[in-house]
């Protein structure tokens, strides 16, 4: 047993004993992110006498060893211990060295995500008892690189997922990946136990004329793989957060998943956040679908499971102490399973609930309290690539023109029109950058969808010739892009860019 470290008598009396690892010695400043959410009185004082040295902390986090102990198959325990020791320390070192993530994700969250995914993947069907160690390693690698790389994203200059994929392939060579693409482009087929591309799972899209384009979900490899992990994690009632810029389809993707749930088993409560959301308003919304069970216990009606869908998680106002009151209420519920009645000041235990959330890292307070963030498995939602966008809008436009029975000459130019629309969107995005005065010069997929939504209102009477379709597109582009321009100079620049496209 380790010898206890005693603080000086002026600070502790009696038998108070503290164990502290070397990197928490007195005089070592705590990282800002660790103390930002700490309330007054929660932080400890530095000891001027200093600390004695202790042996290095265990190689594997306690949460991992305790999770392995709960597994039932003995051979699985042994294999998992070896795999964690092989992969986890190296991945955590990579995480500490500046792995670019779309939101600050604590180490414990990434480690916990590995455990969550393993619990979903290591089923009797996928990995029967006494399976070979190669099979355990296959599923472990899949869970590990998605836990560490799921929150890695692509910005305007660098695709950090590609960088992470290259690092992984060079660092770990036991599990071989297909040579094309990145490690994120493949999933494990449960029957053959081989890597297959996510593109095999993408379904064909059928346009519903009665559904607005902004509410339509056209599946791509990005949406299919996120949906795969949503299905796994939500089935186990684990919190999930999708993080991405405006227009990437976070809310539509989560909404589609929630709409597909069986209403006999699930109840969904949408909780959209805005700047003026307070904890009292939030609690009123959270309590609306609950009913009293017995004593101080509350839950959804019957045996249903309640899912709270928090949209725009980081939008509420940050007070002068750096606290966001609605986040504190959610954190209290996720930490302790209860909140208080605001009139009677009595405790309410809230059962059978789970949270899913969306967040835009470029708006609101940008990030949320690490004490709340740590509960969520985070997945970055990126903009579709040019190939995916071409497929999406070509499919939409072609189906619309066929549905309206327009002449074949008009239908044949649909692919060229989509290519021109995407080229114009790229040029507008690169030409008109946001500034302090023109802060609204932000162009994303919503603008592109608005253009095509306008085209989808067209009928056979309007689209007689190919020129009619081109004129309609130019008109919609002028309305969507041109209406954002603030002066004649920008209007003229937009006209030149449009002509060049």
Coordinates of C-alpha atoms in Angstrom, one line a residue:
X1 CA 0.0 0.0 0.0
X2 CA 1.1 3.5 -0.7
X3 CA 2.2 5.7 2.2
X4 CA -0.3 8.5 2.9
X5 CA 0.8 12.0 2.3
X6 CA 0.0 14.2 5.2
X7 CA -0.4 18.0 4.8
X8 CA 1.1 20.2 7.4
X9 CA -0.8 20.6 10.7
X10 CA -1.7 24.1 9.9
X11 CA -3.8 22.9 7.0
X12 CA -5.2 19.5 8.1
X13 CA -5.7 18.0 11.5
X14 CA -6.4 14.6 12.8
X15 CA -6.3 11.7 10.3
X16 CA -6.9 13.5 7.1
X17 CA -4.9 11.8 4.4
X18 CA -4.5 12.8 0.8
X19 CA -3.1 10.9 -2.2
X20 CA -1.8 13.1 -5.0
X21 CA 0.0 12.1 -8.2
X22 CA 3.2 14.0 -9.0
X23 CA 1.7 16.1 -11.8
X24 CA -0.5 17.7 -9.2
X25 CA 2.3 19.0 -7.0
X26 CA 2.0 22.4 -5.3
X27 CA 3.1 25.2 -7.5
X28 CA 2.0 23.5 -10.7
X29 CA -0.8 25.6 -12.2
X30 CA -4.0 23.8 -13.1
X31 CA -5.0 24.1 -16.8
X32 CA -7.7 26.8 -17.2
X33 CA -10.1 24.3 -18.7
X34 CA -10.1 22.2 -15.5
X35 CA -11.1 25.0 -13.2
X36 CA -13.4 27.1 -15.3
X37 CA -16.5 25.4 -14.1
X38 CA -15.5 25.2 -10.5
X39 CA -17.8 27.0 -8.0
X40 CA -16.4 29.1 -5.1
X41 CA -15.1 26.9 -2.3
X42 CA -14.7 23.8 -4.5
X43 CA -11.0 24.4 -5.4
X44 CA -8.3 23.3 -3.0
X45 CA -5.6 25.6 -1.7
X46 CA -2.0 25.1 -2.7
X47 CA 0.2 23.7 0.1
X48 CA 3.3 25.8 0.6
X49 CA 5.2 22.9 2.1
X50 CA 5.0 20.9 -1.2
X51 CA 4.1 17.3 -1.8
X52 CA 6.0 14.1 -1.6
X53 CA 6.6 12.0 -4.7
X54 CA 4.4 9.0 -5.5
X55 CA 4.9 6.3 -8.0
X56 CA 3.5 7.0 -11.5
X57 CA -0.3 6.5 -11.9
X58 CA -1.5 3.2 -13.4
X59 CA -1.1 2.8 -17.1
X60 CA -4.8 2.2 -17.7
X61 CA -7.5 4.4 -16.3
X62 CA -9.5 3.0 -13.4
X63 CA -12.7 3.3 -15.5
X64 CA -11.2 0.8 -18.0
X65 CA -10.1 -1.8 -15.4
X66 CA -13.4 -1.6 -13.6
X67 CA -15.3 -2.0 -16.9
X68 CA -13.2 -5.0 -17.9
X69 CA -13.9 -6.6 -14.5
X70 CA -17.6 -6.4 -15.2
X71 CA -17.3 -8.5 -18.4
X72 CA -18.4 -12.0 -18.0
X73 CA -16.2 -14.0 -20.4
X74 CA -12.8 -14.7 -19.0
X75 CA -10.9 -15.0 -22.3
X76 CA -12.5 -11.7 -23.4
X77 CA -11.2 -10.0 -20.2
X78 CA -7.6 -11.2 -20.9
X79 CA -7.8 -10.1 -24.6
X80 CA -9.3 -6.7 -23.7
X81 CA -6.6 -6.0 -21.1
X82 CA -3.9 -6.6 -23.6
X83 CA -5.6 -4.5 -26.3
X84 CA -6.2 -1.5 -24.0
X85 CA -2.6 -1.7 -22.9
X86 CA -1.5 -1.7 -26.5
X87 CA -3.6 1.0 -27.9
X88 CA -5.0 3.3 -25.2
X89 CA -1.8 5.0 -23.9
X90 CA -0.6 5.8 -27.4
X91 CA -3.9 7.2 -28.4
X92 CA -4.2 9.3 -25.2
X93 CA -0.7 10.7 -25.9
X94 CA -1.8 11.6 -29.4
X95 CA -4.9 13.3 -27.9
X96 CA -2.7 15.3 -25.5
X97 CA -0.4 16.4 -28.3
X98 CA -3.0 18.4 -30.0
X99 CA -5.5 16.2 -31.9
X100 CA -7.7 18.8 -33.6
X101 CA -11.3 18.2 -32.4
X102 CA -14.4 20.1 -33.3
X103 CA -15.2 20.6 -29.6
X104 CA -13.1 20.2 -26.4
X105 CA -13.6 16.6 -25.4
X106 CA -12.1 15.5 -22.1
X107 CA -9.9 12.4 -22.0
X108 CA -12.3 10.6 -19.8
X109 CA -15.1 11.1 -22.3
X110 CA -13.0 9.6 -25.2
X111 CA -12.1 6.6 -23.0
X112 CA -15.7 6.2 -21.9
X113 CA -16.8 6.3 -25.6
X114 CA -14.4 3.4 -26.4
X115 CA -16.1 1.4 -23.6
X116 CA -19.6 2.4 -24.8
X117 CA -18.8 1.3 -28.4
X118 CA -17.2 -1.9 -27.3
X119 CA -20.2 -2.8 -25.2
X120 CA -22.4 -2.2 -28.3
X121 CA -20.1 -4.2 -30.6
X122 CA -18.9 -7.1 -28.5
X123 CA -22.2 -9.0 -28.6
X124 CA -22.6 -12.7 -28.7
X125 CA -23.4 -12.5 -32.4
X126 CA -20.3 -10.4 -33.3
X127 CA -17.9 -12.0 -30.9
X128 CA -19.0 -15.3 -29.4
X129 CA -17.2 -16.6 -26.3
X130 CA -13.7 -18.0 -27.0
X131 CA -13.4 -16.0 -30.2
X132 CA -9.8 -15.6 -31.5
X133 CA -7.9 -12.6 -30.3
X134 CA -7.8 -11.2 -33.9
X135 CA -11.6 -10.8 -33.8
X136 CA -11.4 -8.9 -30.5
X137 CA -8.7 -6.7 -31.9
X138 CA -10.7 -6.0 -35.1
X139 CA -13.7 -4.7 -33.1
X140 CA -11.5 -2.9 -30.6
X141 CA -9.6 -1.0 -33.3
X142 CA -12.9 0.0 -34.9
X143 CA -14.3 1.3 -31.6
X144 CA -11.0 3.0 -30.7
X145 CA -10.4 5.0 -33.8
X146 CA -14.0 6.1 -33.9
X147 CA -13.9 7.2 -30.2
X148 CA -10.7 9.2 -30.8
X149 CA -11.4 10.3 -34.3
X150 CA -15.2 10.8 -34.3
X151 CA -14.8 14.4 -33.1
X152 CA -12.0 15.1 -35.5
X153 CA -13.2 17.4 -38.3
X154 CA -12.4 19.1 -41.5
X155 CA -11.9 22.9 -41.7
X156 CA -11.4 25.1 -44.8
X157 CA -7.7 24.2 -45.0
X158 CA -7.0 20.8 -43.6
X159 CA -9.0 17.6 -43.3
X160 CA -7.8 16.4 -39.8
X161 CA -9.6 13.1 -40.3
X162 CA -7.2 12.3 -43.1
X163 CA -4.3 13.3 -40.9
X164 CA -5.6 11.1 -38.1
X165 CA -6.1 8.2 -40.5
X166 CA -2.5 8.5 -41.8
X167 CA -1.2 8.6 -38.2
X168 CA -3.2 5.5 -37.2
X169 CA -2.2 3.4 -40.2
X170 CA 1.5 4.2 -39.6
X171 CA 1.3 3.7 -35.8
X172 CA -0.8 0.5 -35.7
X173 CA -0.2 -2.1 -38.4
X174 CA -1.8 -5.2 -37.0
X175 CA -5.2 -4.6 -38.4
X176 CA -5.0 -4.0 -42.2
X177 CA -7.3 -1.5 -43.8
X178 CA -8.2 -1.2 -47.5
X179 CA -5.8 1.1 -49.3
X180 CA -8.4 3.5 -50.7
X181 CA -9.7 6.3 -48.7
X182 CA -9.3 6.7 -44.9
X183 CA -10.0 4.4 -42.0
X184 CA -13.3 6.2 -41.5
X185 CA -14.6 5.1 -44.9
X186 CA -15.1 1.5 -43.7
X187 CA -17.3 -0.5 -41.3
X188 CA -17.1 -4.1 -40.1
X189 CA -19.4 -6.5 -41.9
X190 CA -21.0 -8.6 -39.1
X191 CA -21.1 -11.7 -41.3
X192 CA -17.7 -11.7 -43.1
X193 CA -15.8 -9.8 -40.3
X194 CA -14.1 -7.7 -43.1
X195 CA -14.0 -4.0 -43.7
X196 CA -16.6 -2.8 -46.3
X197 CA -17.1 0.7 -47.5
X198 CA -19.9 2.8 -46.0
X199 CA -21.0 3.6 -49.5
X200 CA -22.6 0.1 -49.7
X201 CA -25.1 1.2 -47.1
X202 CA -26.2 4.4 -48.7
X203 CA -29.9 4.0 -49.9
X204 CA -31.3 5.5 -53.0
X205 CA -33.1 8.8 -52.5
X206 CA -36.7 9.4 -53.5
X207 CA -38.0 13.0 -53.6
X208 CA -41.2 13.7 -51.8
X209 CA -42.8 16.8 -53.5
X210 CA -44.8 17.6 -50.3
X211 CA -41.7 17.8 -48.0
X212 CA -39.6 21.0 -48.0
X213 CA -36.1 20.5 -49.3
X214 CA -34.6 21.8 -46.0
X215 CA -36.5 19.0 -44.1
X216 CA -35.5 16.3 -46.6
X217 CA -32.6 14.0 -45.7
X218 CA -30.5 12.7 -48.5
X219 CA -28.2 10.1 -47.1
X220 CA -24.5 10.2 -47.8
X221 CA -21.6 8.1 -46.4
X222 CA -21.3 10.8 -43.6
X223 CA -24.9 10.5 -42.5
X224 CA -25.0 6.8 -42.8
X225 CA -22.0 6.2 -40.5
X226 CA -23.2 8.8 -38.0
X227 CA -26.7 7.1 -38.1
X228 CA -25.0 3.8 -37.4
X229 CA -23.4 5.0 -34.2
X230 CA -26.6 6.8 -33.2
X231 CA -28.4 3.5 -33.5
X232 CA -25.8 1.8 -31.3
X233 CA -25.5 4.4 -28.6
X234 CA -29.2 5.4 -28.3
X235 CA -30.3 1.8 -27.9
X236 CA -28.2 1.7 -24.8
X237 CA -29.5 5.1 -23.6
X238 CA -26.1 6.8 -23.7
X239 CA -25.9 10.6 -24.3
X240 CA -24.9 11.6 -27.8
X241 CA -23.9 15.0 -29.3
X242 CA -23.6 16.0 -32.9
X243 CA -21.3 19.0 -33.5
X244 CA -21.0 20.8 -36.8
X245 CA -21.3 24.1 -38.5
X246 CA -24.7 25.6 -39.6
X247 CA -26.2 23.8 -42.5
X248 CA -24.5 20.4 -42.1
X249 CA -27.8 18.6 -41.3
X250 CA -27.3 17.9 -37.6
X251 CA -30.8 18.6 -36.5
X252 CA -32.3 16.9 -39.6
X253 CA -30.2 13.8 -39.0
X254 CA -31.2 13.5 -35.3
X255 CA -34.8 14.4 -36.1
X256 CA -34.9 11.6 -38.7
X257 CA -33.6 9.1 -36.1
X258 CA -36.1 10.3 -33.5
X259 CA -39.0 10.1 -36.0
X260 CA -38.1 6.5 -36.8
X261 CA -38.4 5.4 -33.1
X262 CA -41.4 3.3 -32.1
X263 CA -43.9 5.6 -30.4
X264 CA -45.1 2.8 -28.2
X265 CA -41.6 2.6 -26.6
X266 CA -40.2 6.1 -26.9
X267 CA -41.4 9.6 -26.1
X268 CA -39.4 12.5 -27.6
X269 CA -39.3 16.0 -26.1
X270 CA -37.6 18.7 -28.3
X271 CA -35.9 21.4 -26.3
X272 CA -34.6 24.1 -28.6
X273 CA -32.2 26.5 -26.9
X274 CA -31.7 30.2 -27.6
X275 CA -29.9 33.1 -26.0
X276 CA -32.7 33.8 -23.6
X277 CA -33.3 30.3 -22.3
X278 CA -33.2 30.2 -18.5
X279 CA -33.0 27.2 -16.2
X280 CA -36.6 27.8 -15.0
X281 CA -37.8 27.8 -18.6
X282 CA -35.8 24.7 -19.3
X283 CA -37.1 22.9 -16.2
X284 CA -40.7 23.7 -17.2
X285 CA -40.1 22.1 -20.6
X286 CA -38.3 19.1 -19.2
X287 CA -41.1 18.4 -16.6
X288 CA -43.9 18.8 -19.2
X289 CA -43.9 15.1 -20.3
X290 CA -43.2 13.7 -16.9
X291 CA -45.7 12.1 -14.5
X292 CA -45.4 11.3 -10.8
X293 CA -44.7 7.6 -10.1
X294 CA -44.4 7.1 -6.4
X295 CA -42.9 9.3 -3.6
X296 CA -40.4 11.6 -5.2
X297 CA -40.0 9.6 -8.4
X298 CA -41.0 11.0 -11.7
X299 CA -40.7 9.6 -15.2
X300 CA -42.4 9.4 -18.7
X301 CA -45.9 7.8 -18.9
X302 CA -46.1 4.0 -18.6
X303 CA -42.9 2.1 -19.5
X304 CA -41.8 4.5 -22.2
X305 CA -38.3 5.9 -22.4
X306 CA -38.1 9.7 -22.7
X307 CA -35.5 11.3 -25.0
X308 CA -34.7 15.0 -24.6
X309 CA -33.5 16.5 -27.8
X310 CA -31.4 19.6 -27.0
X311 CA -30.9 21.7 -30.1
X312 CA -28.3 24.4 -30.2
X313 CA -26.8 23.4 -26.8
X314 CA -24.4 26.3 -26.6
X315 CA -26.8 29.1 -27.3
X316 CA -27.9 30.2 -23.8
X317 CA -26.4 33.3 -22.2
X318 CA -23.2 33.0 -20.2
X319 CA -23.5 35.0 -17.0
X320 CA -20.7 37.1 -15.5
X321 CA -19.4 34.2 -13.5
X322 CA -18.9 32.1 -16.6
X323 CA -21.9 29.8 -15.8
X324 CA -24.7 28.8 -18.0
X325 CA -27.7 28.1 -15.8
X326 CA -29.6 25.7 -18.2
X327 CA -26.4 23.6 -18.6
X328 CA -26.0 23.4 -14.8
X329 CA -29.6 22.0 -14.5
X330 CA -28.9 19.3 -17.2
X331 CA -25.5 18.5 -15.6
X332 CA -27.2 18.0 -12.2
X333 CA -29.7 15.6 -13.7
X334 CA -27.0 13.7 -15.6
X335 CA -24.7 13.6 -12.6
X336 CA -27.2 12.8 -9.9
X337 CA -30.5 11.8 -11.6
X338 CA -32.6 14.6 -9.9
X339 CA -33.5 18.2 -9.7
X340 CA -35.5 20.3 -7.2
X341 CA -39.1 21.5 -7.2
X342 CA -38.8 25.3 -7.5
X343 CA -41.8 26.0 -5.3
X344 CA -41.7 23.3 -2.6
X345 CA -37.9 23.0 -2.7
X346 CA -38.2 19.2 -2.5
X347 CA -36.1 16.7 -4.4
X348 CA -37.4 15.1 -7.6
X349 CA -35.8 11.9 -8.9
X350 CA -36.2 11.8 -12.7
X351 CA -35.9 8.3 -14.2
X352 CA -35.9 6.6 -17.6
X353 CA -34.6 9.6 -19.5
X354 CA -31.7 10.2 -21.9
X355 CA -30.3 13.2 -23.7
X356 CA -29.2 13.8 -27.3
X357 CA -27.9 17.2 -28.4
X358 CA -26.7 19.3 -31.4
X359 CA -24.3 22.1 -31.2
X360 CA -22.7 24.6 -33.6
X361 CA -19.1 25.3 -32.4
X362 CA -19.0 28.7 -34.2
X363 CA -22.0 30.3 -32.5
X364 CA -23.3 31.0 -29.0
X365 CA -20.7 30.4 -26.3
X366 CA -18.7 28.1 -28.7
X367 CA -18.1 25.5 -26.1
X368 CA -20.0 24.2 -23.0
X369 CA -18.9 23.4 -19.5
X370 CA -16.5 20.4 -19.5
X371 CA -18.5 18.9 -16.6
X372 CA -21.5 18.7 -18.9
X373 CA -19.5 17.9 -22.1
X374 CA -17.9 14.9 -20.5
X375 CA -21.2 13.0 -20.5
X376 CA -21.7 13.1 -24.2
X377 CA -20.2 10.9 -27.0
X378 CA -19.3 13.5 -29.6
X379 CA -19.4 13.1 -33.3
X380 CA -18.4 15.8 -35.8
X381 CA -20.7 16.4 -38.7
X382 CA -18.9 17.7 -41.7
X383 CA -20.1 19.3 -44.9
X384 CA -20.5 16.7 -47.7
X385 CA -17.8 16.6 -50.3
X386 CA -18.2 17.9 -53.8
X387 CA -18.9 14.5 -55.2
X388 CA -21.6 13.9 -52.6
X389 CA -23.2 17.3 -53.2
X390 CA -23.3 16.7 -56.9
X391 CA -25.0 13.4 -56.3
X392 CA -27.5 14.9 -53.9
X393 CA -28.6 17.9 -55.9
X394 CA -28.5 16.0 -59.3
X395 CA -30.8 13.4 -57.8
X396 CA -33.2 16.0 -56.4
X397 CA -33.4 18.1 -59.6
X398 CA -33.6 15.1 -61.9
X399 CA -36.5 13.6 -60.0
X400 CA -38.3 16.9 -59.8
X401 CA -38.0 17.5 -63.6
X402 CA -39.2 13.9 -64.3
X403 CA -42.1 14.3 -61.8
X404 CA -43.2 17.5 -63.6
X405 CA -42.8 15.8 -67.0
X406 CA -40.8 18.6 -68.5
X407 CA -39.3 18.2 -72.0
X408 CA -36.2 15.9 -72.2
X409 CA -34.1 18.7 -73.5
X410 CA -34.6 20.4 -70.2
X411 CA -34.0 17.2 -68.2
X412 CA -30.7 16.6 -70.0
X413 CA -29.1 19.8 -68.7
X414 CA -29.9 19.2 -65.1
X415 CA -26.4 17.7 -64.3
X416 CA -24.7 20.7 -65.9
X417 CA -26.9 23.1 -64.0
X418 CA -26.0 21.4 -60.7
X419 CA -22.3 21.6 -61.6
X420 CA -22.7 25.4 -62.3
X421 CA -24.6 25.9 -59.1
X422 CA -21.9 24.2 -57.0
X423 CA -19.2 26.2 -58.8
X424 CA -21.0 29.4 -58.1
X425 CA -21.5 28.5 -54.5
X426 CA -17.8 27.8 -54.1
X427 CA -16.8 31.1 -55.7
X428 CA -19.3 33.1 -53.6
X429 CA -18.0 31.4 -50.4
X430 CA -14.4 32.2 -51.3
X431 CA -15.1 35.8 -52.6
X432 CA -17.4 37.2 -49.9
X433 CA -15.8 36.5 -46.6
X434 CA -17.3 37.8 -43.3
X435 CA -15.9 40.9 -41.8
X436 CA -16.8 43.0 -38.7
X437 CA -19.2 45.0 -40.8
X438 CA -20.4 42.3 -43.2
X439 CA -20.6 39.6 -40.5
X440 CA -23.6 38.0 -42.2
X441 CA -21.5 37.0 -45.2
X442 CA -21.7 33.4 -44.2
X443 CA -22.7 31.0 -47.0
X444 CA -23.4 27.4 -46.4
X445 CA -25.5 24.5 -47.6
X446 CA -28.7 26.2 -46.5
X447 CA -28.2 28.8 -49.2
X448 CA -27.6 26.2 -51.8
X449 CA -30.7 24.3 -50.6
X450 CA -32.8 27.5 -50.8
X451 CA -31.8 28.0 -54.4
X452 CA -32.9 24.5 -55.3
X453 CA -36.0 24.8 -53.2
X454 CA -37.0 27.8 -55.4
X455 CA -36.4 25.7 -58.5
X456 CA -38.5 22.9 -57.1
X457 CA -41.5 25.3 -57.1
X458 CA -41.4 25.3 -60.9
X459 CA -44.0 23.7 -63.1
X460 CA -44.3 22.4 -66.7
X461 CA -45.7 25.8 -67.8
X462 CA -42.5 27.6 -66.7
X463 CA -39.9 25.1 -67.9
X464 CA -40.4 24.8 -71.7
X465 CA -36.8 25.2 -72.8
X466 CA -33.4 24.7 -71.3
X467 CA -32.9 28.5 -71.2
X468 CA -36.0 28.7 -68.9
X469 CA -34.3 26.5 -66.4
X470 CA -31.1 28.4 -66.5
X471 CA -32.9 31.7 -66.1
X472 CA -34.8 30.3 -63.1
X473 CA -31.6 29.2 -61.5
X474 CA -30.0 32.6 -62.0
X475 CA -33.0 34.3 -60.6
X476 CA -33.0 32.1 -57.4
X477 CA -29.2 32.6 -57.0
X478 CA -29.7 36.4 -57.3
X479 CA -32.3 36.3 -54.6
X480 CA -30.4 34.1 -52.2
X481 CA -26.9 35.5 -52.6
X482 CA -27.7 39.0 -53.9
X483 CA -30.1 39.9 -51.1
X484 CA -27.2 39.5 -48.6
X485 CA -25.0 42.0 -50.4
X486 CA -24.8 45.4 -48.6
X487 CA -23.5 47.7 -51.4
X488 CA -23.4 48.1 -55.2
X489 CA -19.8 47.1 -55.4
X490 CA -20.5 43.7 -53.9
X491 CA -23.6 43.4 -56.2
X492 CA -21.4 44.0 -59.2
X493 CA -18.8 41.5 -58.0
X494 CA -21.5 38.9 -57.5
X495 CA -22.7 39.5 -61.1
X496 CA -19.2 39.0 -62.4
X497 CA -18.8 35.8 -60.4
X498 CA -22.2 34.5 -61.6
X499 CA -21.3 35.2 -65.2
X500 CA -18.0 33.4 -64.8
X501 CA -19.8 30.3 -63.5

